[in-house]
Short mmCIF file of C-alpha atoms in Angstrom, two decimals:
data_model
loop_
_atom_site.label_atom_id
_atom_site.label_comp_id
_atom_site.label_asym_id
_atom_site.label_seq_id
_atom_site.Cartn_x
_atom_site.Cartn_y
_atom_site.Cartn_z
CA UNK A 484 122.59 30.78 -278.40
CA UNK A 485 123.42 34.29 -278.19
CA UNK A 486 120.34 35.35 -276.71
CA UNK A 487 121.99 32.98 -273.83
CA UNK A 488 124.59 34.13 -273.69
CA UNK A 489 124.40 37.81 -273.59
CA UNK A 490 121.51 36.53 -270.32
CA UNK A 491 124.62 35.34 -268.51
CA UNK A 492 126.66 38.31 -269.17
CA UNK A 493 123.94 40.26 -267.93
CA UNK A 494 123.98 38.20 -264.42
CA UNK A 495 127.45 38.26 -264.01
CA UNK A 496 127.78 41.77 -264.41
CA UNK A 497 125.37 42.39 -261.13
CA UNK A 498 126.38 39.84 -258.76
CA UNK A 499 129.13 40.99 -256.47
CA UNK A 500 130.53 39.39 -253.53
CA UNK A 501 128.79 39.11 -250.08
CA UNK A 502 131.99 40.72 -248.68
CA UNK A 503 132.33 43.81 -251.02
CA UNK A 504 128.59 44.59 -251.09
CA UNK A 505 129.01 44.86 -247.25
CA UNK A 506 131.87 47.52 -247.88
CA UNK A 507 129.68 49.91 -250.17
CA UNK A 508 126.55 49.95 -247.40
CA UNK A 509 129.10 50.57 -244.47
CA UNK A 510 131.04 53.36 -246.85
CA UNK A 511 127.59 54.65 -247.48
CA UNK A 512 126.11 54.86 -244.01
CA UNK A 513 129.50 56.63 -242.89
CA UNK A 514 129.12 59.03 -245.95
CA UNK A 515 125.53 59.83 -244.33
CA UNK A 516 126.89 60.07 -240.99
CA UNK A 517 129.44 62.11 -241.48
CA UNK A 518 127.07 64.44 -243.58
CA UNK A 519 124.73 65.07 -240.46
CA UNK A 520 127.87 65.69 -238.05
CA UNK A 521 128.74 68.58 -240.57
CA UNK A 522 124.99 69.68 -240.39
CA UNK A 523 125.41 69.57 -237.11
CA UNK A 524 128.45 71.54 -236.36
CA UNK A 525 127.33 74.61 -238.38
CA UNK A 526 123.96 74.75 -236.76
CA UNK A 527 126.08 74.73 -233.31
CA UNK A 528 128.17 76.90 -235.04
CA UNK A 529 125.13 78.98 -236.30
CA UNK A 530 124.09 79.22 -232.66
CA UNK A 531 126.85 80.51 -231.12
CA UNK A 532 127.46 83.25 -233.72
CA UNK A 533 123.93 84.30 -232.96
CA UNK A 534 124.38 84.06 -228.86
CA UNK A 535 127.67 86.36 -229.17
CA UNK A 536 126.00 88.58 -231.50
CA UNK A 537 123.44 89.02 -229.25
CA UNK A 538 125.96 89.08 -225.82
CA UNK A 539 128.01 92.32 -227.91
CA UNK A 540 125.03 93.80 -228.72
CA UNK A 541 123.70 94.29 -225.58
CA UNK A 542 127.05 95.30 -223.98
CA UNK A 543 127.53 97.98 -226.74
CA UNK A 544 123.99 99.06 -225.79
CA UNK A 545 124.68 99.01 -222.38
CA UNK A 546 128.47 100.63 -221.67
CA UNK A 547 129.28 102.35 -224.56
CA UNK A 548 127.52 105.61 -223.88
CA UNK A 549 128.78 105.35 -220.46
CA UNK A 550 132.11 104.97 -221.50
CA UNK A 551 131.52 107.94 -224.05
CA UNK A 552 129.98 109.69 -221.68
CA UNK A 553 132.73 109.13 -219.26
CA UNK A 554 134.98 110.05 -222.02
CA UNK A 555 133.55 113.48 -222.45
CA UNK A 556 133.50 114.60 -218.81
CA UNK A 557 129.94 114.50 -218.59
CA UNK A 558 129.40 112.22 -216.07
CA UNK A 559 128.20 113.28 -212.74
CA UNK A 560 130.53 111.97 -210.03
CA UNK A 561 128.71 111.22 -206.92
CA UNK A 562 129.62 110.61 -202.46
CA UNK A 563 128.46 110.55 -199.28
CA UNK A 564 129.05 113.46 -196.73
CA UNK A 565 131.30 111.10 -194.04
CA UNK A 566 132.46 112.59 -190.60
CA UNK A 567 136.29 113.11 -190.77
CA UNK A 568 138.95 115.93 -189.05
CA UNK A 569 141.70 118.56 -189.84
CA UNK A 570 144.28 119.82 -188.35
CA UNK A 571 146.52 123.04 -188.81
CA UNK A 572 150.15 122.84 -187.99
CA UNK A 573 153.79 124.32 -188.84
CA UNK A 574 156.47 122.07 -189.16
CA UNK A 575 159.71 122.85 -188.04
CA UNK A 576 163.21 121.43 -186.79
CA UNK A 577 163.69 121.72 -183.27
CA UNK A 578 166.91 121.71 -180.47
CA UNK A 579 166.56 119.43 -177.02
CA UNK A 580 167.82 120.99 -174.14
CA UNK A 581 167.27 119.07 -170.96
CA UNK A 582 169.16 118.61 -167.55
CA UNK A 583 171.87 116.59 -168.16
CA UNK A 584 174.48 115.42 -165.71
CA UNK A 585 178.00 114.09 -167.18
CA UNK A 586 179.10 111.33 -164.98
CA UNK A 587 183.39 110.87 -163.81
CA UNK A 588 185.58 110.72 -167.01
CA UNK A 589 187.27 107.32 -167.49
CA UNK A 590 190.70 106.67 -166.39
CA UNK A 591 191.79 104.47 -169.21
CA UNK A 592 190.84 104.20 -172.80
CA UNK A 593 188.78 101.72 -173.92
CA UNK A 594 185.40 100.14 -174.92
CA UNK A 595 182.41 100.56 -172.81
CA UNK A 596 180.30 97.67 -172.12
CA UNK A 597 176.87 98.74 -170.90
CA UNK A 598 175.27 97.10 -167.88
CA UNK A 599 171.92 99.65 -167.83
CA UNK A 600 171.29 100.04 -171.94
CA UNK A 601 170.81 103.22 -173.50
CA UNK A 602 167.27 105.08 -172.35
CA UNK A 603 167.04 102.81 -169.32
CA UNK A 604 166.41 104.40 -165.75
CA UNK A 605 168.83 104.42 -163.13
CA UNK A 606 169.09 104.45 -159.23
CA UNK A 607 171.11 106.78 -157.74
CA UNK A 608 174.83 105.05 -156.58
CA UNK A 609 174.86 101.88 -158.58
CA UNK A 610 176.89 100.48 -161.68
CA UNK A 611 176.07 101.41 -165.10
CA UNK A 612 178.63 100.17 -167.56
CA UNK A 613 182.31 99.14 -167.37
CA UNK A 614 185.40 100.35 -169.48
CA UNK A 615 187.75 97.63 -170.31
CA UNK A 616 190.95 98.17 -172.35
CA UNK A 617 192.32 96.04 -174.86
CA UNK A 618 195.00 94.08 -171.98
CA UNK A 619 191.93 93.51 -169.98
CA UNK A 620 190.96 91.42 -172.39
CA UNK A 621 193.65 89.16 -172.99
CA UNK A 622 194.04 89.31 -168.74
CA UNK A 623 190.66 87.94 -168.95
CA UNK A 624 191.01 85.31 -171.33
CA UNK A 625 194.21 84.52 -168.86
CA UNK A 626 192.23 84.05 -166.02
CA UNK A 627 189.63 81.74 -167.39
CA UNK A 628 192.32 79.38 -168.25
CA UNK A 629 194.10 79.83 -164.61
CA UNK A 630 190.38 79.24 -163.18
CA UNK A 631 190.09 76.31 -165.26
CA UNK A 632 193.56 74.58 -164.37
CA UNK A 633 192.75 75.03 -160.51
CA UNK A 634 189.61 72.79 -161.11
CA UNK A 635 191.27 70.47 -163.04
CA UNK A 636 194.53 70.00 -160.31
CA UNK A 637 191.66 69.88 -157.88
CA UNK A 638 189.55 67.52 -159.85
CA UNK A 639 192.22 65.00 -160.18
CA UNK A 640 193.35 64.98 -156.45
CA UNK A 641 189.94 63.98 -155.51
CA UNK A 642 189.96 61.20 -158.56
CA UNK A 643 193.17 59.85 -156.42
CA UNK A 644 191.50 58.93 -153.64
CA UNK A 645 189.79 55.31 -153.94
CA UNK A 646 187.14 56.43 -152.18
CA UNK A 647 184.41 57.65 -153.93
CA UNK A 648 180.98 58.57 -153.01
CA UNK A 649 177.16 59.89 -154.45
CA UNK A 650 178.41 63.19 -152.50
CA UNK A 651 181.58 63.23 -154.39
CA UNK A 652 179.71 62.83 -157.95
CA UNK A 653 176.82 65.51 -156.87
CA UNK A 654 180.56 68.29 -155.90
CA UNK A 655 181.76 67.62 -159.45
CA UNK A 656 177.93 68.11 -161.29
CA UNK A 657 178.01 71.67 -158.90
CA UNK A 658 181.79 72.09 -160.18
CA UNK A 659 180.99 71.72 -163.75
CA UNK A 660 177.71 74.28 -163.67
CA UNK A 661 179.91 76.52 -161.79
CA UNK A 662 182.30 76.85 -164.49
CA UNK A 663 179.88 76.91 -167.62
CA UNK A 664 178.63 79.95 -165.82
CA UNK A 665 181.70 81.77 -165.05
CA UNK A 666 182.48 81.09 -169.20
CA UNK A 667 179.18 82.60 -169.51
CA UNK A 668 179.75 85.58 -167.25
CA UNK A 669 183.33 85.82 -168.30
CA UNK A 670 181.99 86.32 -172.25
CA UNK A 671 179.63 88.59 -170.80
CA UNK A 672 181.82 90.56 -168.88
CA UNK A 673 180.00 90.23 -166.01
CA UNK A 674 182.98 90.77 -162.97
CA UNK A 675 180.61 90.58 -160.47
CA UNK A 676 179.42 87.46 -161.32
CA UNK A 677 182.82 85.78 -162.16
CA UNK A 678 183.85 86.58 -158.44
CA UNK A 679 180.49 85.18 -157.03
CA UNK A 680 181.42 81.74 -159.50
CA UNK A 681 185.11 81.56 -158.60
CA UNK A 682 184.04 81.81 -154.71
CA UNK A 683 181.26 79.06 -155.14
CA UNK A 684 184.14 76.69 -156.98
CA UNK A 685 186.48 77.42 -153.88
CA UNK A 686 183.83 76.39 -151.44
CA UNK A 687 182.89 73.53 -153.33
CA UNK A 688 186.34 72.09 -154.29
CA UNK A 689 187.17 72.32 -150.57
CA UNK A 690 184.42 70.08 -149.52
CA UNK A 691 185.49 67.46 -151.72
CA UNK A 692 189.10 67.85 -150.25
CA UNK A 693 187.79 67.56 -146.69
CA UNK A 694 185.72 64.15 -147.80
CA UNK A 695 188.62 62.63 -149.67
CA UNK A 696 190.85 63.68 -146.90
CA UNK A 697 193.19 66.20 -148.82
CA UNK A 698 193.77 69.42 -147.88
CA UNK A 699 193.39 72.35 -150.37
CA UNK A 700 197.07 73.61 -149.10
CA UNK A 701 198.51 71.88 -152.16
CA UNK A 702 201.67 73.81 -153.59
CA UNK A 703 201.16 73.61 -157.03
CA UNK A 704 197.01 75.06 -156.66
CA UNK A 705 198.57 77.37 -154.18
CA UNK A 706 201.00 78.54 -156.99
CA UNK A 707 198.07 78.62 -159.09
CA UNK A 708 196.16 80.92 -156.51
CA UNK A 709 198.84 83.11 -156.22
CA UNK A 710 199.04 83.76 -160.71
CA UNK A 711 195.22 84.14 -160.03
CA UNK A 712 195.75 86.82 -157.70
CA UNK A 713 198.39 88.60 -159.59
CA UNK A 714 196.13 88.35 -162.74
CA UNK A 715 193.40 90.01 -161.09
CA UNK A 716 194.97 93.01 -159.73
CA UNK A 717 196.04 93.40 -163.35
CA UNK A 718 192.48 93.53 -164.12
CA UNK A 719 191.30 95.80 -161.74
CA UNK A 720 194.34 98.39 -163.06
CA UNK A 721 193.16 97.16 -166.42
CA UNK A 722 189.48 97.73 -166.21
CA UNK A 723 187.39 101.06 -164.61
CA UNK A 724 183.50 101.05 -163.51
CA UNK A 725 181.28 104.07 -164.60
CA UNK A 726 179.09 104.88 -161.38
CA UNK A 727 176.45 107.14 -161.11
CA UNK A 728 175.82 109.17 -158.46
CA UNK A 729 172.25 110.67 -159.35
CA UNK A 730 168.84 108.83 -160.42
CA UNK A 731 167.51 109.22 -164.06
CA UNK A 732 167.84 108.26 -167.73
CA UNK A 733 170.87 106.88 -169.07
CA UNK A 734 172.55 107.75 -171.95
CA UNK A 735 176.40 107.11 -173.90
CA UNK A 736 175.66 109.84 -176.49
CA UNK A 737 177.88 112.48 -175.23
CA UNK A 738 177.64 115.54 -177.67
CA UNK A 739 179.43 118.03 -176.39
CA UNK A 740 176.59 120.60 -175.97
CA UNK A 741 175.67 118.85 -172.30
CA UNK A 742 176.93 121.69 -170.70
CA UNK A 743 176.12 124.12 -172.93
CA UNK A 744 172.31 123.80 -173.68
CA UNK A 745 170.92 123.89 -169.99
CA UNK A 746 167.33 125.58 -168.99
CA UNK A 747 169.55 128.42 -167.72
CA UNK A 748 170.55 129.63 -171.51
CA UNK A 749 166.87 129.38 -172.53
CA UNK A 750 166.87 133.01 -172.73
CA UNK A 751 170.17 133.85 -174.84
CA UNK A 752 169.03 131.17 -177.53
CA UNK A 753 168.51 133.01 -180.59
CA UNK A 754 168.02 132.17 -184.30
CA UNK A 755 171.11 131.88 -185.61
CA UNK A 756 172.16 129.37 -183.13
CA UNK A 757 169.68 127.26 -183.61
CA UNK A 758 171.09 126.98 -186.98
CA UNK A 759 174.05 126.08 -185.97
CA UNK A 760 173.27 123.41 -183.74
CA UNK A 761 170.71 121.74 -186.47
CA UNK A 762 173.22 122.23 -189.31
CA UNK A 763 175.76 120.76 -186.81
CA UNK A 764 173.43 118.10 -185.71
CA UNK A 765 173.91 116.84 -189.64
CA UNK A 766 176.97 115.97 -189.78
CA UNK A 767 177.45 114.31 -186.23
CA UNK A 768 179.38 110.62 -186.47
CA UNK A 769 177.62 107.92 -184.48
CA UNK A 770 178.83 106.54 -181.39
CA UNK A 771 181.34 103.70 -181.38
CA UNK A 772 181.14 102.84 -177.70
CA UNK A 773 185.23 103.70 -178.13
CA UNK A 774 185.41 105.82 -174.76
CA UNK A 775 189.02 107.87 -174.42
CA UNK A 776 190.39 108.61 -171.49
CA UNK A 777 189.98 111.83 -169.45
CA UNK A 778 186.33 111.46 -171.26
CA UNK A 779 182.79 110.59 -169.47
CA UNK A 780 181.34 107.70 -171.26
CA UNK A 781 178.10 108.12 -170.00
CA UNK A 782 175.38 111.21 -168.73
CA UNK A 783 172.39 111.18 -166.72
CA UNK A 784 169.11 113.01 -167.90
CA UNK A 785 167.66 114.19 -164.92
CA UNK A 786 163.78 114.72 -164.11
CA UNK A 787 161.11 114.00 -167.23
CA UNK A 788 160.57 117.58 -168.79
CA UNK A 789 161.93 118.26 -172.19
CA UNK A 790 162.67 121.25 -174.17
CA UNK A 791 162.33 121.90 -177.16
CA UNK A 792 163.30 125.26 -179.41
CA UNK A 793 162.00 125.89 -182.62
CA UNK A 794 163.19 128.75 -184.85
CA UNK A 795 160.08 129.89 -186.79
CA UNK A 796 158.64 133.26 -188.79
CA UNK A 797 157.85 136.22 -186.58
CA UNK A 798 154.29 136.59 -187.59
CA UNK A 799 153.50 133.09 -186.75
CA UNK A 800 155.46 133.45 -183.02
CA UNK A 801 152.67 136.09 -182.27
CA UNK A 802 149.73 133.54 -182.00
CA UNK A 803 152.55 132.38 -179.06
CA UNK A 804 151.73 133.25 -175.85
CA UNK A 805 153.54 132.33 -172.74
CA UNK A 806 151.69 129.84 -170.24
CA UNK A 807 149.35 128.44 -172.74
CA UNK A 808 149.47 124.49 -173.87
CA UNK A 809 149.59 123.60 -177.41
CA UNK A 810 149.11 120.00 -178.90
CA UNK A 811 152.61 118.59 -180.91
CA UNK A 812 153.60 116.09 -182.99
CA UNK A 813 157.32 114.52 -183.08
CA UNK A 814 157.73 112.84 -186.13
CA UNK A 815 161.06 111.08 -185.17
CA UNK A 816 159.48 109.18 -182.41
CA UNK A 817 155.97 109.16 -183.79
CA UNK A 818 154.81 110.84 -180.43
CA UNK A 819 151.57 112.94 -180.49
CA UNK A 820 151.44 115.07 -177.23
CA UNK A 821 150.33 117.67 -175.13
CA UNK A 822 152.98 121.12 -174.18
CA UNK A 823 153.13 124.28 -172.72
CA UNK A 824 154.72 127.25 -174.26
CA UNK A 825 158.08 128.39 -171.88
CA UNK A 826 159.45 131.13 -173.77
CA UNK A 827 158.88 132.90 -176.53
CA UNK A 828 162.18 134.90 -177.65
CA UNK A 829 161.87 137.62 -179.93
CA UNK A 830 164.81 138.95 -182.47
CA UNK A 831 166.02 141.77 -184.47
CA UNK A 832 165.55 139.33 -187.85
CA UNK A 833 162.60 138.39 -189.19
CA UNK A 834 162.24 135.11 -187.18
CA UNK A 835 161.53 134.05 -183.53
CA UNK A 836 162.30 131.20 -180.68
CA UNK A 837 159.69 129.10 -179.26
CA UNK A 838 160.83 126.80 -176.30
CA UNK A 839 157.77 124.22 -175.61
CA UNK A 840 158.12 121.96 -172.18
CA UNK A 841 156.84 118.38 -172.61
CA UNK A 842 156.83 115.70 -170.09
CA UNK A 843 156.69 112.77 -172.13
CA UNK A 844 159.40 110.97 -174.45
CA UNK A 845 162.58 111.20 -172.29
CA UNK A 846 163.65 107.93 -172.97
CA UNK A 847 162.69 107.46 -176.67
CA UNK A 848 164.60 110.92 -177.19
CA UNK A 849 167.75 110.05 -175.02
CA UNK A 850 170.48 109.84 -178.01
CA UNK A 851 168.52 112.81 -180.12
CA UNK A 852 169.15 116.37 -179.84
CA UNK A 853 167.57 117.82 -183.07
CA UNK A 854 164.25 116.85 -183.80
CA UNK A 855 161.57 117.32 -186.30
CA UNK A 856 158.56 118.44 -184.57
CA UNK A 857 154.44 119.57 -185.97
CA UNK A 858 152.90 122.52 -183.94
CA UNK A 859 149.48 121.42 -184.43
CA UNK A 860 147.16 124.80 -183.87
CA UNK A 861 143.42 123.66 -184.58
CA UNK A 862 141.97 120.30 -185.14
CA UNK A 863 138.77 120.43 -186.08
CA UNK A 864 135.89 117.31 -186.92
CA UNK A 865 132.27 117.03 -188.58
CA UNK A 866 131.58 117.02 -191.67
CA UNK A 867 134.06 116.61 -194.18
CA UNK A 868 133.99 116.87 -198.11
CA UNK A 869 136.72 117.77 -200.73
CA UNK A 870 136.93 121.73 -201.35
CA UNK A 871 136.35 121.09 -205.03
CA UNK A 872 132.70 120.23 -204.86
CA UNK A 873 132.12 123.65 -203.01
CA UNK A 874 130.66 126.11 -204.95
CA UNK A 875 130.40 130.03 -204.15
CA UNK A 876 132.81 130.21 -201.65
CA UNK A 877 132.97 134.00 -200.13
CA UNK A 878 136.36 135.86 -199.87
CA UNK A 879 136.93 135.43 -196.36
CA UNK A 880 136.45 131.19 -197.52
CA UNK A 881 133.75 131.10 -194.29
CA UNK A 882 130.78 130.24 -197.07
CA UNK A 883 130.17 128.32 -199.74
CA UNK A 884 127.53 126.19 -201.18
CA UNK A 885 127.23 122.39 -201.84
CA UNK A 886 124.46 120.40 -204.67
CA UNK A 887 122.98 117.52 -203.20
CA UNK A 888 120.97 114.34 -204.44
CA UNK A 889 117.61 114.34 -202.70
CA UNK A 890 115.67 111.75 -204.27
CA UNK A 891 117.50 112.02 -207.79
CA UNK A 892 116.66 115.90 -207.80
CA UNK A 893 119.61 118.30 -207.52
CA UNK A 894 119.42 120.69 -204.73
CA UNK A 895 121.40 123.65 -203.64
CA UNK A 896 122.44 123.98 -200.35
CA UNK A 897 124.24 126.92 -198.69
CA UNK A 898 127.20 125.98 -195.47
CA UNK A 899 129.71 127.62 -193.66
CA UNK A 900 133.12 126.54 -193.90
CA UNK A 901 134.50 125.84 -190.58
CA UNK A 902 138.27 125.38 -191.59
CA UNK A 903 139.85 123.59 -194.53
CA UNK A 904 143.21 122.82 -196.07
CA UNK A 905 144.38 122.27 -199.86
CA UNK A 906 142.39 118.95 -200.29
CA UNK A 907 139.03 119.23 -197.88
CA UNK A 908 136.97 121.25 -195.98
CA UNK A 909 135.07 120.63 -192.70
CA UNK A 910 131.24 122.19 -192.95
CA UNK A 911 128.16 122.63 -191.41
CA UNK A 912 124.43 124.37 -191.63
CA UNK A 913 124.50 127.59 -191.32
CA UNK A 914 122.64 128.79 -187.88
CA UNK A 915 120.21 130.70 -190.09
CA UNK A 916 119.37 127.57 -191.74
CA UNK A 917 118.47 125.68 -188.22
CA UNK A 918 115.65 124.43 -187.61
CA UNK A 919 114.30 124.72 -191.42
CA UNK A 920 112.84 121.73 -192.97
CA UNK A 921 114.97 120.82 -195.95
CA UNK A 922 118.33 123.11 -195.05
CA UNK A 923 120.38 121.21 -192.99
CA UNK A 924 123.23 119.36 -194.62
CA UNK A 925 123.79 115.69 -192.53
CA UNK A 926 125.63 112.78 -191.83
CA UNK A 927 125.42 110.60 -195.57
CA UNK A 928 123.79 112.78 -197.42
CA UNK A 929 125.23 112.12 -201.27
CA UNK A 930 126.43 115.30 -202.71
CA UNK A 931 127.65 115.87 -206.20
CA UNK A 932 131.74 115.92 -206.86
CA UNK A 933 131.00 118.01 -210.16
CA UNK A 934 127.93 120.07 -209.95
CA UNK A 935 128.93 122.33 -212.49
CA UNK A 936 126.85 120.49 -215.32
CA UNK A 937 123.85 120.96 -212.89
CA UNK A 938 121.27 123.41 -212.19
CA UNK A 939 118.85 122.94 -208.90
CA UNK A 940 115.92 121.40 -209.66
CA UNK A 941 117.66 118.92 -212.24
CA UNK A 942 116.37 115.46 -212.09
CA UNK A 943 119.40 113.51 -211.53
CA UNK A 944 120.25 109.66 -213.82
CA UNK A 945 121.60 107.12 -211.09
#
C-alpha cells in the first residue's frame, strides 16, 4: 500500500500541463535565440573595431609624417613657371583743365530741369535745359486745369446736339489721348510739347463744332481762352530756356575754376596750386540743380582733348620728356589709355608739373575735376615667378638663379631678371645660355618655392 502510493506521488510530481510545458520550450528557444543575437552583435562588433583599427592605422601611416613634416617647414613647396606681366607706375592725384565754355546766366532763380543730361553731346543753337521758378509751377498746375475746363465746356456742347455720329466718337477718343499726353508732358515739363497738344485739342474740338453745327466763338470758352492766354505769358516771365550756342559736351557742374584753368595757364601752373585745387576739390558740395540768378546753369566742354596735371617728385619728372606718349590709368573711371606728355614744368621746390593730353573720357569725366590717375612706365610679360624662389640675385637685381624639378632631380638654373616688383619677377635664359641643351628655363617647367633645403643634384620625393 505504500509502495502504491509513493508510485503515484512519483507520477504526479512529473506530469505538467500541455499548456505550461509549451511555455518552458518557447521560453527556452527564446533564451537560445537571444543568446546567438548577442554572439552575434559582438562579432559585428568585433569586426568593426578591427576595420577602424585598421582604417586609423593606415591614415596615421599615411599623413602623419606629412603633417609633421609640414609642421617643421620641411616640406618642399612646388609650381609651374606660367606666362604673366608687370607693370611700373606712380600714382598720383591729378587737375582737369579743358576748354570750357559757360553758357548765358539765368534770369530768374530757380531749378533746372535738364533736356540733354549731364555728359551728353550737343548741337550747336538748340535747347538744353529749362529754369523754372517756384510760381511757374503753380502757373503750370493752373493751366492744366484751364486746358482741362476748355475740353470739358467743349465736350458738353457737342453732347447737346442730338446728333451724334462714328466721327463724333473717333474726335472725343483723339480728345482724350490728347490730354493724357499734355498731363504727361505737363509733369514732364516738356513746353514744347504742351503747345504742340493744346494746338492738336483746338483743331480737333473745332471739327466737332463744325459737325454738330456750333461754333467755337462761345463766350464762356472764349473767356476761358483769354485766362489761358494770360496764364501763359505768366509762364513765359516765369520760366527761362538755357541755349547753347556752341557744339560739345554738356555739363551743370559749374565750379568756378571754368575760367580759370584754360590751356592758356598751362604754363603758370605750379605745385602749390595744384594743392590747392585738390585740397579744394575735397571739400566741394554737390550740385542741387538749385540755379541762382545772374548764374550760368550749364557749360559746354568743347573739342575731346583732356588735360591733366600731376604734381610729382623732381627726380621722377626727369624720365619726362616733352612729345613722347606714355600709357595711363584713371582709376575713377576705370579708363586704361594712351597720352602724350604737353608740358613738363619745373620748380624751385623739390617737385615738378606734368600736363598729359588724352583724347578719350570727355564725357565720363564731365562733372570731375580732380582725378586719381597711374603713370604706367614699363609693362613687361614672359615668364613670371614670385621673387622669393630666386636665389643669388646680383646687386644691380638683373641675375639670379632658380632650382628646378627635372625628372624628380633638383637642378640649378641661372636667369636674368627682366623687371620685378615686391611680389614677382618676370625672367628669362640668359643669351649665354641659348642654344645649350638643358639651360633654358620654359613655359611649365615646375620650379621649387623653397629651394633652400636643396642642393643640385638632389633626388626630389613627389
Amino acid at each position: 500500500m505504500n509502495a502504491k502510493n509513493a508510485k503515484e506521488k512519483t507520477n504526479k510530481t512529473i506530469e505538467f500541463p500541455v499548456e505550461r510545458r509549451k511555455k518552458v520550450v518557447n521560453s527556452e528557444k527564446q533564451h537560445t535565440e537571444n543568446q546567438s543575437d548577442a554572439a552575434s552583435r559582438k562579432r559585428a562588433t568585433a569586426r568593426r573595431i578591427t576595420y577602424g583599427s585598421v582604417l586609423t592605422f593606415l591614415f596615421m601611416l599615411l599623413y602623419i609624417p606629412s603633417v609633421l613634416n609640414w609642421l617643421s617647414g620641411n616640406s618642399i613647396i612646388q609650381d609651374v613657371i606660367r606666362n604673366g606681366f608687370i607693370e611700373n607706375y606712380s600714382n598720383f592725384d591729378a587737375v582737369i583743365i579743358r576748354n570750357e565754355v559757360l553758357l548765358e546766366p539765368s534770369t530768374i532763380t530757380g531749378k533746372c530741369i535738364a533736356e540733354i543730361e549731364e555728359g551728353e553731346r550737343t548741337a550747336a543753337y538748340s535747347r538744353i535745359a529749362t529754369v523754372t521758378n517756384d510760381t511757374s509751377e503753380d502757373l503750370l498746375l493752373e493751366m492744366e486745369r484751364l486746358n482741362a475746363r476748355i475740353v470739358k465746356v467743349q465736350m458738353e456742347n457737342a453732347e447737346k446736339a442730338d446728333f451724334f455720329s462714328e466721327d463724333l466718337a473717333k474726335l472725343d477718343n483723339e480728345i482724350a489721348l490728347e490730354v493724357q499726353d499734355m498731363i504727361l508732358a505737363c509733369n514732364a515739363r516738356d513746353f514744347e510739347k504742351m503747345g504742340r497738344n493744346r494746338d492738336d485739342i483746338f483743331m480737333i474740338v473745332e471739327k466737332k463744332a463744325e459737325i454738330v453745327g456750333k461754333n467755337s466763338s462761345d463766350s464762356y470758352i472764349e473767356s476761358l481762352l483769354i485766362q489761358k492766354d494770360i496764364v501763359q505769358d505768366e509762364i513765359d516771365s516765369n520760366t527761362t530756356e538755357v541755349r547753347s550756342n556752341v557744339s560739345g559736351v554738356v555739363s551743370y557742374t559749374i565750379d568756378g575754376y571754368e575760367t580759370q584753368l584754360t590751356t592758356d595757364s598751362l604754363r603758370s601752373l605750379t605745385p602749390e596750386y595744384l594743392d590747392r585745387l585738390i585740397e579744394g576739390n575735397m571739400q566741394r558740395q554737390a550740385a542741387t540743380g538749385k540755379i541762382q540768378a545772374g548764374s550760368p546753369a550749364a557749360k559746354i566742354i568743347k573739342g575731346t582733348d583732356t588735360y591733366l596735371a600731376a604734381s610729382i617728385p623732381k627726380q621722377e619728372a626727369m624720365d619726362f620728356e616733352e612729345g613722347k606718349n606714355i600709357k595711363l590709368r584713371v582709376n575713377d573711371i576705370g579708363l586704361e589709355t594712351n597720352g602724350a606728355i604737353e608740358k613738363v614744368i619745373t620748380s624751385d621746390s623739390d617737385r615738378a608739373v606734368v600736363v598729359i593730353t588724352i583724347s578719350r573720357g570727355t564725357e565720363l569725366l564731365s562733372t570731375s575735376r580732380v582725378v586719381n590717375i597711374d603713370f604706367i612706365s614699363t609693362i613687361e610679360e614672359g615668364l613670371k615667378v614670385p621673387i622669393k624662389s630666386l636665389r643669388n640675385i646680383s646687386e644691380d637685381g638683373s641675375r639670379g638663379t632658380i632650382m628646378l624639378n627635372k625628372y624628380n632631380i633638383a637642378v640649378l638654373r641661372n636667369v636674368d631678371i627682366v623687371c620685378s616688383d615686391e611680389e614677382y619677377a618676370i625672367i628669362r635664359t640668359p643669351e649665354e645660355d641659348y642654344g645649350k641643351s638643358g639651360k633654358a628655363i620654359n613655359l611649365y617647367d615646375t620650379y621649387i618655392m623653397n629651394p633652400d633645403r636643396l642642393e643640385e643634384g638632389d633626388i626630389i620625393d613627389r
